[in-house]
PDB file of C-alpha atoms in Angstrom:
ATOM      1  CA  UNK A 252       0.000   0.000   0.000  1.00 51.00           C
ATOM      2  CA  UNK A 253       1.650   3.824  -1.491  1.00 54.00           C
ATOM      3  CA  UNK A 254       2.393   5.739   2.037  1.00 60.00           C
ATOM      4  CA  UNK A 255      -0.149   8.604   2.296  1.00 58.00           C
ATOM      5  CA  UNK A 256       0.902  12.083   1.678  1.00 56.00           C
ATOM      6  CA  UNK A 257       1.462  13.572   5.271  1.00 49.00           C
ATOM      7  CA  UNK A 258      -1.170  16.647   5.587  1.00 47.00           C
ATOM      8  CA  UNK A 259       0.488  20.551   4.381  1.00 45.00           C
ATOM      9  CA  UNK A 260       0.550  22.780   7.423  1.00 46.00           C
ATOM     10  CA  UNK A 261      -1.793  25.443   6.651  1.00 49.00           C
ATOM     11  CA  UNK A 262      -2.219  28.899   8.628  1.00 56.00           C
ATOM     12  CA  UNK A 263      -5.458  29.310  10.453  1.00 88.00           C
ATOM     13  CA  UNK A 264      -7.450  32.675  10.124  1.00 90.00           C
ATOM     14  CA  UNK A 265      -6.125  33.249  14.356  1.00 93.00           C
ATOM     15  CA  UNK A 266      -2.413  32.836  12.585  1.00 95.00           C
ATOM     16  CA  UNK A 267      -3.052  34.966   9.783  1.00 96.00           C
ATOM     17  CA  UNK A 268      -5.075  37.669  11.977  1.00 97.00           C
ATOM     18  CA  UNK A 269      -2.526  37.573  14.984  1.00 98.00           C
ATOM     19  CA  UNK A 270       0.732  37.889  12.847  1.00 98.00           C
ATOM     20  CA  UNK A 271      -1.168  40.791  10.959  1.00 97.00           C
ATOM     21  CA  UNK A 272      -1.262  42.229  14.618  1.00 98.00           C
ATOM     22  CA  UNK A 273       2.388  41.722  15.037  1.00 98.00           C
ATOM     23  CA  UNK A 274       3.038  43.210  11.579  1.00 98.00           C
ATOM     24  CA  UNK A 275       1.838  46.290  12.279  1.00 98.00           C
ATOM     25  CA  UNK A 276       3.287  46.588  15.937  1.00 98.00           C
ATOM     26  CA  UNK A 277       6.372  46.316  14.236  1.00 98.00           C
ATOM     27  CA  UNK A 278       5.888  48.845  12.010  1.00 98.00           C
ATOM     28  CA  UNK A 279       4.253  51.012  14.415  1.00 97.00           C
ATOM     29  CA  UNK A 280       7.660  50.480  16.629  1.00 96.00           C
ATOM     30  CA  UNK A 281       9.803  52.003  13.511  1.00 96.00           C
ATOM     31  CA  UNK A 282       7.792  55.154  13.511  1.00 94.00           C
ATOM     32  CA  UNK A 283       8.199  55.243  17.071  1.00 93.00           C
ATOM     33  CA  UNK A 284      11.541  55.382  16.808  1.00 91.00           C
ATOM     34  CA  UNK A 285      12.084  51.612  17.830  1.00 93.00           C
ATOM     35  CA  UNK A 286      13.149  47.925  16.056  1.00 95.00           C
ATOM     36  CA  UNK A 287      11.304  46.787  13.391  1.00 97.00           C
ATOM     37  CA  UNK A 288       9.656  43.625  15.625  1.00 98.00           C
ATOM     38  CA  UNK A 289       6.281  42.846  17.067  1.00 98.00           C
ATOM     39  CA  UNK A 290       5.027  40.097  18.876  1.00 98.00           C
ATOM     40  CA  UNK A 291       1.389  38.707  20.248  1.00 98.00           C
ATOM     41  CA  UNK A 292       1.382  36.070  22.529  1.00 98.00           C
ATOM     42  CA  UNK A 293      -2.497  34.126  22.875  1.00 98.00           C
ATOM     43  CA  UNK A 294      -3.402  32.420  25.729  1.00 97.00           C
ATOM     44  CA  UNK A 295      -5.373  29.208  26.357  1.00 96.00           C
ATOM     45  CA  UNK A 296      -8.230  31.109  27.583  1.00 96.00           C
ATOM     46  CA  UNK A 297      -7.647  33.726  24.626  1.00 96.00           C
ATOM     47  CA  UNK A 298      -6.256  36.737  26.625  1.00 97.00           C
ATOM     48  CA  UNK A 299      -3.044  38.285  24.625  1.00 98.00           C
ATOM     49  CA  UNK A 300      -0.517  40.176  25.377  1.00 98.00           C
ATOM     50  CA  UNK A 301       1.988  42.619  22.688  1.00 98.00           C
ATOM     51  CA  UNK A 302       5.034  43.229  22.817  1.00 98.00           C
ATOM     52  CA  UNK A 303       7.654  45.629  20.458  1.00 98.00           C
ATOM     53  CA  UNK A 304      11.263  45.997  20.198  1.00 97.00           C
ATOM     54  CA  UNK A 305      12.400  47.819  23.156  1.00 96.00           C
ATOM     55  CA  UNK A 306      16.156  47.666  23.211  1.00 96.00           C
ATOM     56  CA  UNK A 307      16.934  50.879  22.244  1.00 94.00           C
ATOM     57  CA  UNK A 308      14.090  52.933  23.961  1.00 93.00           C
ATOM     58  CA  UNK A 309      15.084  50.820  27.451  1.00 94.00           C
ATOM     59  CA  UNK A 310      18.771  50.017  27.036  1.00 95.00           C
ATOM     60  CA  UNK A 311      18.319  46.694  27.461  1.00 97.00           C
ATOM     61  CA  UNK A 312      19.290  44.078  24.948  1.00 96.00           C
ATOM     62  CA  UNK A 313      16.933  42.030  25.974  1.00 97.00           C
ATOM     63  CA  UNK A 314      13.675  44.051  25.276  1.00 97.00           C
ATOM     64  CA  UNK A 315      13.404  42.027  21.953  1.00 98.00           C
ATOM     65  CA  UNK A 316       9.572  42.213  21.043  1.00 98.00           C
ATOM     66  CA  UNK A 317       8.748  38.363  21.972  1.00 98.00           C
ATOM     67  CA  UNK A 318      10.365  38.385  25.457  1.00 98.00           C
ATOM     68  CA  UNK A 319       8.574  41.902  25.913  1.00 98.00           C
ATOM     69  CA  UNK A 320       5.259  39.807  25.578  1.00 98.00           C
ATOM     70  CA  UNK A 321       6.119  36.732  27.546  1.00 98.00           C
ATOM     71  CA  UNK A 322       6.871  38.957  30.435  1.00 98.00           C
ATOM     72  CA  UNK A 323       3.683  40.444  30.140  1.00 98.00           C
ATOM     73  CA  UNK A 324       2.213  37.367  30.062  1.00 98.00           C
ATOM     74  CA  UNK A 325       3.866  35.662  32.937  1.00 98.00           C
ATOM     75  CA  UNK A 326       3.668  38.967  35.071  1.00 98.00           C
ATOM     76  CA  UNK A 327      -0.239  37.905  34.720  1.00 98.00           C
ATOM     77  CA  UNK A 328      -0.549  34.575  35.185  1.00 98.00           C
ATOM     78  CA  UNK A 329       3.046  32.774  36.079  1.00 97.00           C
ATOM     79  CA  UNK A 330       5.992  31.815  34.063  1.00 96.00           C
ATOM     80  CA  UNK A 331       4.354  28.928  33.235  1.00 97.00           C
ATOM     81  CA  UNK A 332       2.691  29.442  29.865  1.00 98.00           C
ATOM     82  CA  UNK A 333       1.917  25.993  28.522  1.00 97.00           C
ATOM     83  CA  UNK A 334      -0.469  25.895  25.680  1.00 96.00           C
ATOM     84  CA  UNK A 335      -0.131  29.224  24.375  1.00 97.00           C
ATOM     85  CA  UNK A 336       0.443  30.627  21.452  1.00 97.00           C
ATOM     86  CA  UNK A 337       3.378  33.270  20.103  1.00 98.00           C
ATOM     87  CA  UNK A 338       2.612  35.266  16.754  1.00 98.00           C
ATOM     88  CA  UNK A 339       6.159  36.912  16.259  1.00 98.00           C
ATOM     89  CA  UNK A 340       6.760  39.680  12.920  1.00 98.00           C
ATOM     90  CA  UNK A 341       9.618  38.036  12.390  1.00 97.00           C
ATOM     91  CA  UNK A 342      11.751  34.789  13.187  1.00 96.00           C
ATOM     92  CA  UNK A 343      12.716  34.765  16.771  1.00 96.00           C
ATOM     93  CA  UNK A 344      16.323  35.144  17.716  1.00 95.00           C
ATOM     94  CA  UNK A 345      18.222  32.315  19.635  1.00 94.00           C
ATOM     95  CA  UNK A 346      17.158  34.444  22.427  1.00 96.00           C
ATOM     96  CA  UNK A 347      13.311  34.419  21.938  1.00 97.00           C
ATOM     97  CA  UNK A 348      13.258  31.442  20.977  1.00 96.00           C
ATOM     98  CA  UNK A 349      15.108  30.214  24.481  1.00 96.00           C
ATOM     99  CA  UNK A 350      12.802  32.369  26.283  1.00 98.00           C
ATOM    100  CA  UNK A 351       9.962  30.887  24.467  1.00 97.00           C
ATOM    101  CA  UNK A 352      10.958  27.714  25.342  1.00 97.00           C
ATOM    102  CA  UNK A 353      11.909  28.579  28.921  1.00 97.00           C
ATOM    103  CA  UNK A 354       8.157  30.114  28.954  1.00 98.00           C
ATOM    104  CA  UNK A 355       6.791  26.567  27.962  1.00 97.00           C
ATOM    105  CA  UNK A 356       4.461  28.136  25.220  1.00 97.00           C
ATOM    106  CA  UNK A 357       3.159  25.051  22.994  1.00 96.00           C
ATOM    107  CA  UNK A 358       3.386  26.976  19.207  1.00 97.00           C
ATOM    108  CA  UNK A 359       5.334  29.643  17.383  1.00 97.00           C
ATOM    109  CA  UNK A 360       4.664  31.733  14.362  1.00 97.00           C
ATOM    110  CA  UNK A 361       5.845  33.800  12.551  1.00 97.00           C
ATOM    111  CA  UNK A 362       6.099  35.735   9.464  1.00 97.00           C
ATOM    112  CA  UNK A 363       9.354  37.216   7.858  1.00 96.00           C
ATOM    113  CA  UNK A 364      12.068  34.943   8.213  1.00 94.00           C
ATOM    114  CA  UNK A 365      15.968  35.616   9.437  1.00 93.00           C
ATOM    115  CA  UNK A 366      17.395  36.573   6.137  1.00 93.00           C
ATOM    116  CA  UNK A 367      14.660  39.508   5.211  1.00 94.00           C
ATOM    117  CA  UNK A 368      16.136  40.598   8.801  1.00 94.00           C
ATOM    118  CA  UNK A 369      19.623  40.159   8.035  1.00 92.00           C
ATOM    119  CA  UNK A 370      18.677  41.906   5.029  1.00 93.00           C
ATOM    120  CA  UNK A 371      17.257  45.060   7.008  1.00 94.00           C
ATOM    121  CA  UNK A 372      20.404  45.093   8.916  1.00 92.00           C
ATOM    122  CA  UNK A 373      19.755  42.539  11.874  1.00 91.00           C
ATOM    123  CA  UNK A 374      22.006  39.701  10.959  1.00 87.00           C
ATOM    124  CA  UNK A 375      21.800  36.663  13.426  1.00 88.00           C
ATOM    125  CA  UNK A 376      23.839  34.377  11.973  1.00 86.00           C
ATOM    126  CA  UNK A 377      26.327  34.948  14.107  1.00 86.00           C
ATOM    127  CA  UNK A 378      24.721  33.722  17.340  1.00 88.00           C
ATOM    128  CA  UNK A 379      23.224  31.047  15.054  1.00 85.00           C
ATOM    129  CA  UNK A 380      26.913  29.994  14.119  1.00 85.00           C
ATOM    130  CA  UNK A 381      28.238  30.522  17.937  1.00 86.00           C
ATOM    131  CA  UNK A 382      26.114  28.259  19.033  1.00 84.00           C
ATOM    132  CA  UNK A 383      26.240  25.962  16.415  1.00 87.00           C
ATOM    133  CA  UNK A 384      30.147  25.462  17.256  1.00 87.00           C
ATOM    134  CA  UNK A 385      29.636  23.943  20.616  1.00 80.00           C
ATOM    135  CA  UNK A 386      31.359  24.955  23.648  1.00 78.00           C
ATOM    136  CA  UNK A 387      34.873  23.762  22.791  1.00 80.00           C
ATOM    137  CA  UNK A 388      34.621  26.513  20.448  1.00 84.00           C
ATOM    138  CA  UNK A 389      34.208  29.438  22.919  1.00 82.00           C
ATOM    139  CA  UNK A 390      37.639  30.347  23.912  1.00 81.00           C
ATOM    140  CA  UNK A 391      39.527  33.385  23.540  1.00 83.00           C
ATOM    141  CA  UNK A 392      38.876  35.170  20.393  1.00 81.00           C
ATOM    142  CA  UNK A 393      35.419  33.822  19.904  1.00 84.00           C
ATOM    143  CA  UNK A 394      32.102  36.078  19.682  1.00 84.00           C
ATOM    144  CA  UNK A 395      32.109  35.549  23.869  1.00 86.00           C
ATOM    145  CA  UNK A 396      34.833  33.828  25.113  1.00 84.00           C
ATOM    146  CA  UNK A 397      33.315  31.247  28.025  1.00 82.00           C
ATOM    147  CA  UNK A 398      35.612  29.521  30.491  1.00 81.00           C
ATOM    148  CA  UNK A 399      34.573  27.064  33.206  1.00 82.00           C
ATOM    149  CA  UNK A 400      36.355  27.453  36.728  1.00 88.00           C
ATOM    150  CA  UNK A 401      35.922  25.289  39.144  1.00 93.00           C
ATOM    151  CA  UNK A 402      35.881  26.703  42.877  1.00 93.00           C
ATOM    152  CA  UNK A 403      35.159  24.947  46.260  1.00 95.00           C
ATOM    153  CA  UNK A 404      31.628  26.128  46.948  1.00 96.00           C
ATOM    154  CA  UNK A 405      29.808  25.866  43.232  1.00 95.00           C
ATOM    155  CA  UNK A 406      27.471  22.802  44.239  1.00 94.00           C
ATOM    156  CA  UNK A 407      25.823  25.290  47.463  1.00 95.00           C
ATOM    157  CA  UNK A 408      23.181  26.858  45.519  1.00 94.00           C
ATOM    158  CA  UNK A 409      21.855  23.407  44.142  1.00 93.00           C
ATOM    159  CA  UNK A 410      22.480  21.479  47.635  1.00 94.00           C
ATOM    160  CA  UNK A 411      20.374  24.794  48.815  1.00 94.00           C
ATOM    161  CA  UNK A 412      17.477  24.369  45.984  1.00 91.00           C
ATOM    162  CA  UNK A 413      17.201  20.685  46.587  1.00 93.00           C
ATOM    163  CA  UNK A 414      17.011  21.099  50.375  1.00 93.00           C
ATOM    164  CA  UNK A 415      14.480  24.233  50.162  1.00 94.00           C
ATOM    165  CA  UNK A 416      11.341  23.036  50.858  1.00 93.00           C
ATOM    166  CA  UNK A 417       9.225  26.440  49.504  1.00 90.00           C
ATOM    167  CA  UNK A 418      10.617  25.995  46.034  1.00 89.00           C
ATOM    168  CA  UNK A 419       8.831  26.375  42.959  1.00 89.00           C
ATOM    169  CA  UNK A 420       9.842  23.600  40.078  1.00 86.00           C
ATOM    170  CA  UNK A 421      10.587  25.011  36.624  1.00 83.00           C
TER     171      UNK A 421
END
């Protein structure tokens, strides 16, 4: 019996009509006089949250447009965001998408893809290729050099966290 064709992914009108929203946060961001990214993150229960580009309005790298809406999000329920949904403008960064993960949320779309960014001037592929190398890569001379020392008391914070009975598991 000829395998079956597996099914074609196909974008749902929520897809379409939440990466629209990101879209135009985005572009609404540019006029504002920050990055071109936008970001809607849907919850189970259907409450969003937006996020834009904020790294150069808050001096902080880390403002990127998805992680702007996951803190929203977790701010309001919990860090915990299993089975929700994040409409990004563009491909996430190795960043968002660790935070994303981190965040638990269950899908990810988006629209533009890494190379119309690199195009506009945001090239990842360097943090794509960094991390790509592996850590016996990361020495001196690298995009961030990383070195492991080992010192007497770097197993207290874990012996502390497994001990702690109030602790939350993540």
């Amino acid at each position: 019996m000829p395998a079956r064709p597996l099914p074609q992914p196909t974008a749902s009108a929520d897809a379409e009509r939440f990466l629209a929203r990101a879209v135009e946060l985005a572009t609404a961001n540019v006029a504002d006089g920050g990055g071109p990214f936008g970001a809607v993150l849907v919850l189970p229960d259907g409450r969003t949250f937006e996020g834009q580009n904020r790294v150069t309005r808050d001096n902080d790298p880390t403002a990127h447009a998805e992680v702007v809406a996951i803190r929203r999000a977790a701010a309001a329920v919990g860090f915990d965001l299993t089975g929700a949904a994040l409409y990004a403008s563009c491909e996430p960064c190795p960043l968002c998408l660790a935070a994303a993960l981190w965040a638990r949320i269950g899908t990810l779309h988006y629209a533009a893809d890494r190379y119309a960014a690199a195009a506009a001037g945001f090239d990842d592929a360097a943090f794509y290729a960094y991390l790509d190398a592996g850590p016996e890569a990361h020495g001196p001379g690298s995009l961030l050099a990383v070195t492991r020392t080992e010192i007497a008391s770097q197993g207290r914070p874990f012996r502390a966290w497994s001990e702690s009975e109030g602790r939350v598991e993540y």
